[in-house]
Coordinates of C-alpha atoms and ligand atoms in Angstrom, one line a residue:
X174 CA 0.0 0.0 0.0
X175 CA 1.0 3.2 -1.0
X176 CA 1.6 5.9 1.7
X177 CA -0.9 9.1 1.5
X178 CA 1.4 11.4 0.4
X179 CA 3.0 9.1 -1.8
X180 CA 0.1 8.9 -3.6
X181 CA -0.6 12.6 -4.0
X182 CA 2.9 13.0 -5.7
X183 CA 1.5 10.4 -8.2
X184 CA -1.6 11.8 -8.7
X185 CA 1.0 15.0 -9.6
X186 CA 2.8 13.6 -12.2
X187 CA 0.0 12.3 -14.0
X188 CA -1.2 16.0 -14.1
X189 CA 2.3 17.4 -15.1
X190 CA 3.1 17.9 -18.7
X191 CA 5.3 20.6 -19.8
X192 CA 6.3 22.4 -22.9
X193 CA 9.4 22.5 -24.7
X194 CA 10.4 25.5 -26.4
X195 CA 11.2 25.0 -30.0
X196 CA 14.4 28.2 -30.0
X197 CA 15.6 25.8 -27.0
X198 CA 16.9 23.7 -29.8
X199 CA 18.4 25.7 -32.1
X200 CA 21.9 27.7 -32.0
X201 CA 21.7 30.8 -29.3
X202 CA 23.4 32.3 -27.0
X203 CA 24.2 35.6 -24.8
X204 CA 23.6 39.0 -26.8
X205 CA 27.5 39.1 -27.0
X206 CA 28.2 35.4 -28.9
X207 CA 27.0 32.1 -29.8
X208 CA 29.1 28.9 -28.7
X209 CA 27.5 26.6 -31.8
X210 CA 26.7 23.2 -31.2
X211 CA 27.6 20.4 -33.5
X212 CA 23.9 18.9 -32.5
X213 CA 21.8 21.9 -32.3
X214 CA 18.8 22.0 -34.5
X215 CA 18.4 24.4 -37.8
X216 CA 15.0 23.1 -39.3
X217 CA 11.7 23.1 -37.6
X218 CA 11.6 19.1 -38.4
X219 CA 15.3 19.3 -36.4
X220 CA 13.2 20.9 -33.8
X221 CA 10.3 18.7 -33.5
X222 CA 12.7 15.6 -33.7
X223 CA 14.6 16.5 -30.8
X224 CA 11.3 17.5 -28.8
X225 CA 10.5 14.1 -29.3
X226 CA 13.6 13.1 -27.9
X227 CA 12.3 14.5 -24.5
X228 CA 9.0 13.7 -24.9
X229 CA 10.0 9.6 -25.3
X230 CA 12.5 9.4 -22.4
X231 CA 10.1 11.8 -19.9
X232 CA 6.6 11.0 -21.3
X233 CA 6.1 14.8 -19.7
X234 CA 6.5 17.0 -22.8
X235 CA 3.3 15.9 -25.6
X236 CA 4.1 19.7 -27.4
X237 CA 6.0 22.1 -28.4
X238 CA 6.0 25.6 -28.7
X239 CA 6.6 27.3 -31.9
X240 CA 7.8 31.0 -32.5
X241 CA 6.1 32.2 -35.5
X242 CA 8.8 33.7 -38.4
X243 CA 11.9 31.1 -36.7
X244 CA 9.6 28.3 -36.9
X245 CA 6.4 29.1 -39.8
X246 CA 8.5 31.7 -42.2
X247 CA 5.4 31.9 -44.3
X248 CA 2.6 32.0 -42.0
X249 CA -0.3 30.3 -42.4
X250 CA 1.5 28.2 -45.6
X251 CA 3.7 26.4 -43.0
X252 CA 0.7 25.1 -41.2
X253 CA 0.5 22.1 -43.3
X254 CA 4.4 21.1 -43.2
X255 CA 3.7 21.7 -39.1
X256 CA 1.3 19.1 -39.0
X257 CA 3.0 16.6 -41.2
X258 CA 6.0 16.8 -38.7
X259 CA 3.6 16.8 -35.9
X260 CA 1.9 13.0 -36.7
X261 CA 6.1 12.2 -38.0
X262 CA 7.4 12.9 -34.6
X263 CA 4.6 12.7 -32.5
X264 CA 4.5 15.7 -30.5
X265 CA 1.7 18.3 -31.0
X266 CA 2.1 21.9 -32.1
X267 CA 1.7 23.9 -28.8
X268 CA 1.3 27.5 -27.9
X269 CA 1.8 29.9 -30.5
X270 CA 4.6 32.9 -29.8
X271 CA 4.0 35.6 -32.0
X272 CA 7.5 37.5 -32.9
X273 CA 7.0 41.5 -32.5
X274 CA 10.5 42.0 -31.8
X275 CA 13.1 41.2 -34.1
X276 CA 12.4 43.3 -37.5
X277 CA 14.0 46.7 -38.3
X278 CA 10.5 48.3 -38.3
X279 CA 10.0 47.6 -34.3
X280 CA 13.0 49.5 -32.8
X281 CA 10.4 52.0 -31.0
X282 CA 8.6 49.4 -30.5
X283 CA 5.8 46.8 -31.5
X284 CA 1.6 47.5 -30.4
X285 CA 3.1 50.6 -28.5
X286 CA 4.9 52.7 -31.2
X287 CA 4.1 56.1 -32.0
X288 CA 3.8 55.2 -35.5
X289 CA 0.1 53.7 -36.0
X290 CA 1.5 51.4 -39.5
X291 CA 3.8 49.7 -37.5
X292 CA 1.6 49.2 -34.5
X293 CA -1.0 47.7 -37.8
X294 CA 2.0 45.4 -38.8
X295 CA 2.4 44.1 -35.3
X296 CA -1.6 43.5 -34.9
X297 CA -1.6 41.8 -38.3
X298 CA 1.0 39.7 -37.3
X299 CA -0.1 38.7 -33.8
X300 CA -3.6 38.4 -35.7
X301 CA -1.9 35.8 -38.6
X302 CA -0.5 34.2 -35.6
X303 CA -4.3 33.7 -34.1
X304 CA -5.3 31.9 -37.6
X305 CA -2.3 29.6 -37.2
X306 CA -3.0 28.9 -33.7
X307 CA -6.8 28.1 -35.2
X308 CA -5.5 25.9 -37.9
X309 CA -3.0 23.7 -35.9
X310 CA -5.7 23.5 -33.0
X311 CA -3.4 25.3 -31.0
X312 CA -5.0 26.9 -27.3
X313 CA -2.8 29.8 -26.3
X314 CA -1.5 32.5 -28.1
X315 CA 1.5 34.0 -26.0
X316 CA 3.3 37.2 -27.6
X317 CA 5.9 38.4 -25.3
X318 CA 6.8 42.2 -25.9
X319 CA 9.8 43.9 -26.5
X320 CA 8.4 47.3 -26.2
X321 CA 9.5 49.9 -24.2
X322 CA 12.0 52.7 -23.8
X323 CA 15.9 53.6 -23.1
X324 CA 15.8 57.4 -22.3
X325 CA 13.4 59.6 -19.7
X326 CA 11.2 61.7 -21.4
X327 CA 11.4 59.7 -25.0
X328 CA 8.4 58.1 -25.1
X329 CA 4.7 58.9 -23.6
X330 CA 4.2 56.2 -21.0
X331 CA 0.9 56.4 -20.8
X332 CA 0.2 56.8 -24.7
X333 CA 1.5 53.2 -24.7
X334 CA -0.4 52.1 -22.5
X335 CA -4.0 53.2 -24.5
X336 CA -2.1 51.3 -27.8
X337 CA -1.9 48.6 -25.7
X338 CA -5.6 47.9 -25.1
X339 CA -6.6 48.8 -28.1
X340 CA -4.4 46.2 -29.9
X341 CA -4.9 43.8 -27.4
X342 CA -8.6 44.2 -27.7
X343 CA -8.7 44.3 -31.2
X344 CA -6.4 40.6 -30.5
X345 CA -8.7 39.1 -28.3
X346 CA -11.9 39.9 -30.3
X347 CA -10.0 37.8 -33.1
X348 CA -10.1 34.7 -30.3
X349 CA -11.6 31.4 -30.8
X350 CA -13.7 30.1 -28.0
X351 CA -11.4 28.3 -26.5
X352 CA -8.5 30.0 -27.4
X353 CA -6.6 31.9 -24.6
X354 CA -4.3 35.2 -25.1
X355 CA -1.2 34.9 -22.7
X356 CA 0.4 38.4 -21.8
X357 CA 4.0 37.8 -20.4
X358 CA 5.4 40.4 -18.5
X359 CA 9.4 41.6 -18.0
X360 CA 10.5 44.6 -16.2
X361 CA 13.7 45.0 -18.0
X362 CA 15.5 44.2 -21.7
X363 CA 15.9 45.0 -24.1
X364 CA 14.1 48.2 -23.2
X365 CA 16.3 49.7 -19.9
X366 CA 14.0 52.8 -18.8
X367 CA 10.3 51.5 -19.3
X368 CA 9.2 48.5 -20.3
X369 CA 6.0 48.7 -21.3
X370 CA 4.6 46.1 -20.3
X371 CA 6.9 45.5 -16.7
X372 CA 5.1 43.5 -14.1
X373 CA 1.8 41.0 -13.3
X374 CA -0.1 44.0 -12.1
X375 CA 0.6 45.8 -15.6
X376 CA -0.4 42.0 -17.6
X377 CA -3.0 41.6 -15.4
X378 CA -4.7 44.9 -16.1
X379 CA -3.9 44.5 -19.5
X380 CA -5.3 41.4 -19.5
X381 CA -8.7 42.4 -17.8
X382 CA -9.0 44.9 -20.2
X383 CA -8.8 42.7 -23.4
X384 CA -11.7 40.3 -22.5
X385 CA -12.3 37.2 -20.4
X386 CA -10.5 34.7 -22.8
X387 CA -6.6 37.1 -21.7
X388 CA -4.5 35.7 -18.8
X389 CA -1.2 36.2 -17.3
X390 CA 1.5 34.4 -18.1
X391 CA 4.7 34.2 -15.5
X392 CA 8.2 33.8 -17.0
X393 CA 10.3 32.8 -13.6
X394 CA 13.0 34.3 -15.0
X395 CA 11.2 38.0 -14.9
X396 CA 11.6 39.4 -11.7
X397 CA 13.5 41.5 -9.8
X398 CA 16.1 40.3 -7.4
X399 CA 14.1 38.5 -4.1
X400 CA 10.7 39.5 -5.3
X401 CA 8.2 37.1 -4.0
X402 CA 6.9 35.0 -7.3
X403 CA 4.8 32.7 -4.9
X404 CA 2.7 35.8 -3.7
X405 CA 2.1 37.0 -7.4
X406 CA 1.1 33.3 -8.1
X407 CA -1.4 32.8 -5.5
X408 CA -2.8 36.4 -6.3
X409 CA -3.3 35.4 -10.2
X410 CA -4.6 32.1 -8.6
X411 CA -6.9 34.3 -6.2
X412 CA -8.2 36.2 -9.2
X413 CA -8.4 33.0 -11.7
X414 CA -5.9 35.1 -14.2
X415 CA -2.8 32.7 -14.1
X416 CA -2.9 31.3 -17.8
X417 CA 0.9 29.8 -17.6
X418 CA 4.5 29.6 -16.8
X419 CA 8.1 29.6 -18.3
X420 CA 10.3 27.8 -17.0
X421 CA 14.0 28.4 -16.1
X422 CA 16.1 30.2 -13.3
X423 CA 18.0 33.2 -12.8
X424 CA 20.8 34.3 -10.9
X425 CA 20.5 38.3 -12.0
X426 CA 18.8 38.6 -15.0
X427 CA 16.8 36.6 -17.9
X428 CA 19.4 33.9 -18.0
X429 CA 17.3 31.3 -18.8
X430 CA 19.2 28.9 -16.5
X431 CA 18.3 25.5 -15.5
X432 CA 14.7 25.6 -13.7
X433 CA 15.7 25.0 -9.8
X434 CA 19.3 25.1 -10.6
X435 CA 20.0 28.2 -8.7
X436 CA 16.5 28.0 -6.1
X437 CA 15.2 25.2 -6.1
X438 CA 13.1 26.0 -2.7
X439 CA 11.4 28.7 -4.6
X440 CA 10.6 26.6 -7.4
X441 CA 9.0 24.5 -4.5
X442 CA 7.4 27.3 -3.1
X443 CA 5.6 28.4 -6.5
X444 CA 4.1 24.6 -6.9
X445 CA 3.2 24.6 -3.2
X446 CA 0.9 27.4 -3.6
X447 CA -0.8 25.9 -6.9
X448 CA -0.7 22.6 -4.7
X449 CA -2.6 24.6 -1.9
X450 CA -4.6 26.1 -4.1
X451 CA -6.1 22.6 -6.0
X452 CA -6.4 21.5 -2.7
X453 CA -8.5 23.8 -1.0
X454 CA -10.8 24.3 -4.7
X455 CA -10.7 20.3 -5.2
X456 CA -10.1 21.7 -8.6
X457 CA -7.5 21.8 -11.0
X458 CA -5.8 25.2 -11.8
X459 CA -5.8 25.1 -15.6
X460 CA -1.9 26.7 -16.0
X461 CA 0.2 25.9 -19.4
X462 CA 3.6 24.6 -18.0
X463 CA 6.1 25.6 -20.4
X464 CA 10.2 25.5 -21.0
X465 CA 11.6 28.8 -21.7
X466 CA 15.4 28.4 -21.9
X467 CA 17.6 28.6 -24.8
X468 CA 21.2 27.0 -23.4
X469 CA 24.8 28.3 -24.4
X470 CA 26.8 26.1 -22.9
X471 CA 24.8 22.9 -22.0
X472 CA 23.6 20.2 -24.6
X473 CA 20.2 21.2 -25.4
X474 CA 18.4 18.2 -25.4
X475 CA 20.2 17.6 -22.2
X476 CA 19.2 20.5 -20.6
X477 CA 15.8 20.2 -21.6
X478 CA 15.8 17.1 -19.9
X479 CA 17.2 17.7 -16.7
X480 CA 15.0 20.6 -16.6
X481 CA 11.9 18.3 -17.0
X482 CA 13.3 15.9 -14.2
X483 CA 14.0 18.8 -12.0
X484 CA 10.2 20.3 -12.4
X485 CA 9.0 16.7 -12.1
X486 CA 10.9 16.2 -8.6
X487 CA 10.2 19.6 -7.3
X488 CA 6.5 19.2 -8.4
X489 CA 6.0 16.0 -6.2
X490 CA 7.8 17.6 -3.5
X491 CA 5.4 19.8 -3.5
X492 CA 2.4 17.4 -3.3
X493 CA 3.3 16.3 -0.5
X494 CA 3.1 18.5 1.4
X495 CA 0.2 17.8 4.0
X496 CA -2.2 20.2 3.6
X497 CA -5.1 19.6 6.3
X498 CA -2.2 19.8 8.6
X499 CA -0.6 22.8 7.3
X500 CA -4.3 24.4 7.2
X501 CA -4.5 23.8 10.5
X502 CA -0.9 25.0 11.9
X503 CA -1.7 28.6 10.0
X504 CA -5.1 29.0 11.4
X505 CA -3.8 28.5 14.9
X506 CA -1.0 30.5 13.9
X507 CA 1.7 27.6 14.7
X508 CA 4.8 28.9 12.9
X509 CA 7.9 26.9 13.6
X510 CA 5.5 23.7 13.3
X511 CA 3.7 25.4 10.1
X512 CA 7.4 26.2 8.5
X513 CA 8.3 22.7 9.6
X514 CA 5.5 20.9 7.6
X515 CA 6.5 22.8 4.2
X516 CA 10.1 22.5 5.1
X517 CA 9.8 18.6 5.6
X518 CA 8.3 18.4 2.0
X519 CA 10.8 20.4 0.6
X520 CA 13.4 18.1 1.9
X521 CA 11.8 14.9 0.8
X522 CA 14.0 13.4 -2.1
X523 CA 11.3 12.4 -4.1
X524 CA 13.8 10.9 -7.0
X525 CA 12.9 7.6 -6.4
X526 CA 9.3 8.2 -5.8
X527 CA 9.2 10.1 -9.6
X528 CA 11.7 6.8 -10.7
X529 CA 8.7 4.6 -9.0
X530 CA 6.2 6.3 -11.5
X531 CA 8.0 6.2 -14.5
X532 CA 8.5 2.7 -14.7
X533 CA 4.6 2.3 -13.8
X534 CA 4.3 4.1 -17.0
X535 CA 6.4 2.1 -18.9
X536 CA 8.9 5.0 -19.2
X537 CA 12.5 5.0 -18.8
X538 CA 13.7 5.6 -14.7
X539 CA 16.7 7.8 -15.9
X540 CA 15.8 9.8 -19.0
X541 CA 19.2 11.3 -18.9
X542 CA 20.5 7.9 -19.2
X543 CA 18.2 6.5 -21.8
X544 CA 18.6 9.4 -23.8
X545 CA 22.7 9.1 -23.4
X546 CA 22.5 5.6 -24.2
X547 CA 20.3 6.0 -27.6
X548 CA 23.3 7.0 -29.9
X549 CA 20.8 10.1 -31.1
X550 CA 23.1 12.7 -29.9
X551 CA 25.9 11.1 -31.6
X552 CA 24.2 10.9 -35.1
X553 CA 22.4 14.6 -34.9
X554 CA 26.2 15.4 -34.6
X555 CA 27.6 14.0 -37.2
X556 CA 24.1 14.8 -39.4
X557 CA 23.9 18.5 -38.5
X558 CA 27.6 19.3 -37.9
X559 CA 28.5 20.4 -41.3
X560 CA 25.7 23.1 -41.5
X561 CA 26.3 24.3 -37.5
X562 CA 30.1 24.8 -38.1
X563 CA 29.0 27.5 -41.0
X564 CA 26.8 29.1 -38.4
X565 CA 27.4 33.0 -37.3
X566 CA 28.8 33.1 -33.9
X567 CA 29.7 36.6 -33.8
X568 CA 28.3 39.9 -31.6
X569 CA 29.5 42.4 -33.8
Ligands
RM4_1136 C1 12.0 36.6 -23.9 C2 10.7 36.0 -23.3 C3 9.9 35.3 -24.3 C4 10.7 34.5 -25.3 C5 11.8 35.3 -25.9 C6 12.6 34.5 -26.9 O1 12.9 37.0 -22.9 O2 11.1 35.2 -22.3 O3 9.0 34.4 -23.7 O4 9.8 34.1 -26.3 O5 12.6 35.8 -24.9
MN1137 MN1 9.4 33.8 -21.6
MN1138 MN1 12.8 35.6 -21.0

């Protein structure tokens, strides 16, 4: 028999499935140089191959995330070859990323310039990205924007702002039932005054104002230094505005490190409070899970995979913690034994407990190892090389 707790962390992992980043798998790097990767992916059918990669040796990862112009150069024409690579590889398309950011036109900015044709280009292009997402069946729609300012006094904040909702209205009346708009905040980069969209409070406004089908989505990575991301996650889960995450950790920036590899215990805390949350609802908190990391250094795949095994662990540790008990303890105000109780989950190594699963599933019981011992790294390498050594590494 199965211990209580032990069973909740199950009951977890069933739950968990989280989505890999397409970009994760191609050739990036810091804003100063790219180390290129004999292995690293060029071709979407690269990318969905090595997604699949994660997907068979963790069973966690059923889609991936594609950024539209890296992954669908021709819009809504790309939809079919998506699909075809979809059923190849067996990973489904996921959320949608429209990309606002990277042509000459948006320097000042995407839905916030001053100049109303290139705030139209950026709507027609988050709109485009709405039909794809319709076509490939795709829920979320998750545009993360650039916009904002270097210098005091250059742009008119609060101009922005009324751009804002009107493009993001104008977005979400384009919606499917169904279909959700994610609005990802970051207070800094590559805008270093203003950002215009900077904080939850600023998405979550936002969001309110587009329509009911907008939510918030929380990159880990895109905070300040010791801000509390548990406290914004329990007040998007008070307000039923939490749409989904990215995954990864940062030291001082958006580093897009390892998720947990820096903090684990606040990784912990953020999936105690969804945890808490479920429990005390007896419902689930519908949140997209998702891998935002693009490695430099570490073998993509690799990385992709520890970061699943990490989420996975941290996830269960999480479950089980004991939540009448803890309920209790903070009513009557117990601290040290109220600490104690999170703290004991925290420090549960539930490795073997998540091993335990995954061979009830038929899975592998060391992804890392399984993947290691399948010779794909080995034959990418040799497949891609030619083509990755011609790549341009250089800032300037
Ligand atoms: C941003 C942000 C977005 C991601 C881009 C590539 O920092 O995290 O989610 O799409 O990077
Ligand atoms: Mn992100
Ligand atoms: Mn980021």
């Amino acid at each position: 028999m199965k211990d209580r707790l032990v069973e909740k962390a199950w009951q977890a992992l069933d739950k968990l499935k989280i989505e890999l980043p397409s970009w994760g798998f191609a050739n990036t790097g810091t804003r100063f140089g790219k180390f290129i990767q004999a292995a690293a992916a060029t071709t979407i059918e690269e990318k969905f191959s090595d997604a699949a990669q994660v997907h068979s040796s963790t069973g966690a990862c059923p889609t991936l995330a594609l950024h539209v112009q890296w992954d669908l150069p021709n819009g809504l024409k790309d939809v079919g070859e998506v699909e075809r690579l979809s059923q190849k590889f067996g990973v489904r398309p996921g959320s949608i990323n429209p990309n606002i950011f990277q042509n000459q036109e948006y320097k000042y900015g995407s839905l916030g310039n001053p100049d109303s044709a290139i705030r139209k280009t950026a709507l027609r292009h988050i709109l485009d990205c709405v039909g794809i997402a319709e076509a490939l069946h795709c829920r979320d729609v998750a545009p993360w924007f650039a916009d904002g300012s270097n210098y005091p006094g250059t742009q008119n904040m609060r101009q922005r702002i009324a751009y804002f909702e009107e493009g993001l209205r104008e977005i979400h009346r384009s919606l499917k039932p169904g279909q959700r708009l994610l609005i990802e905040y970051k207070p800094f980069e590559p805008a270093f005054y203003h950002t215009d969209i900077a904080d939850w409070g600023m998405a979550y406004l936002l969001a309110k104002e587009a329509g009911p089908q907008a939510f918030v989505l929380v990159d880990t990575g895109h905070h300040y230094q010791a801000q509390n991301i548990e406290q914004i996650v329990a007040w998007l889960l008070h307000h039923k505005m939490i749409g989904g995450f990215h995954f990864n950790d940062r030291r001082y920036a958006d580093d897009d490190l390892t998720l947990g590899s820096i903090d684990p215990y606040q990784v912990f805390r953020i999936f105690h409070e969804i945890h808490m949350f479920e429990w005390e609802k007896g419902a689930v908190a519908d949140i997209a899970y998702m891998v935002d990391q693009s490695h430099n250094l570490k073998g993509k795949i690799e990385a992709m995979i520890q970061t699943v095994c990490t989420a996975q662990e941290l996830y269960a540790r999480a479950a089980m913690v004991d939540h009448e008990r803890l309920a209790g303890l903070q009513q009557g105000c117990s601290l040290v034994d109220a600490e104690e109780t999170l703290r004991g989950a925290f420090w549960t190594d539930t490795r073997s407990i998540v091993k335990d699963w995954r061979k009830s599933k038929g899975l592998p019981d060391d992804p890392l190892l399984a993947f290691r011992e399948s010779g794909y790294l080995e034959r990418v390498s040799r497949e891609r090389s030619a083509r990755n050594s011609g790549a341009n590494a250089s800032y300037a």
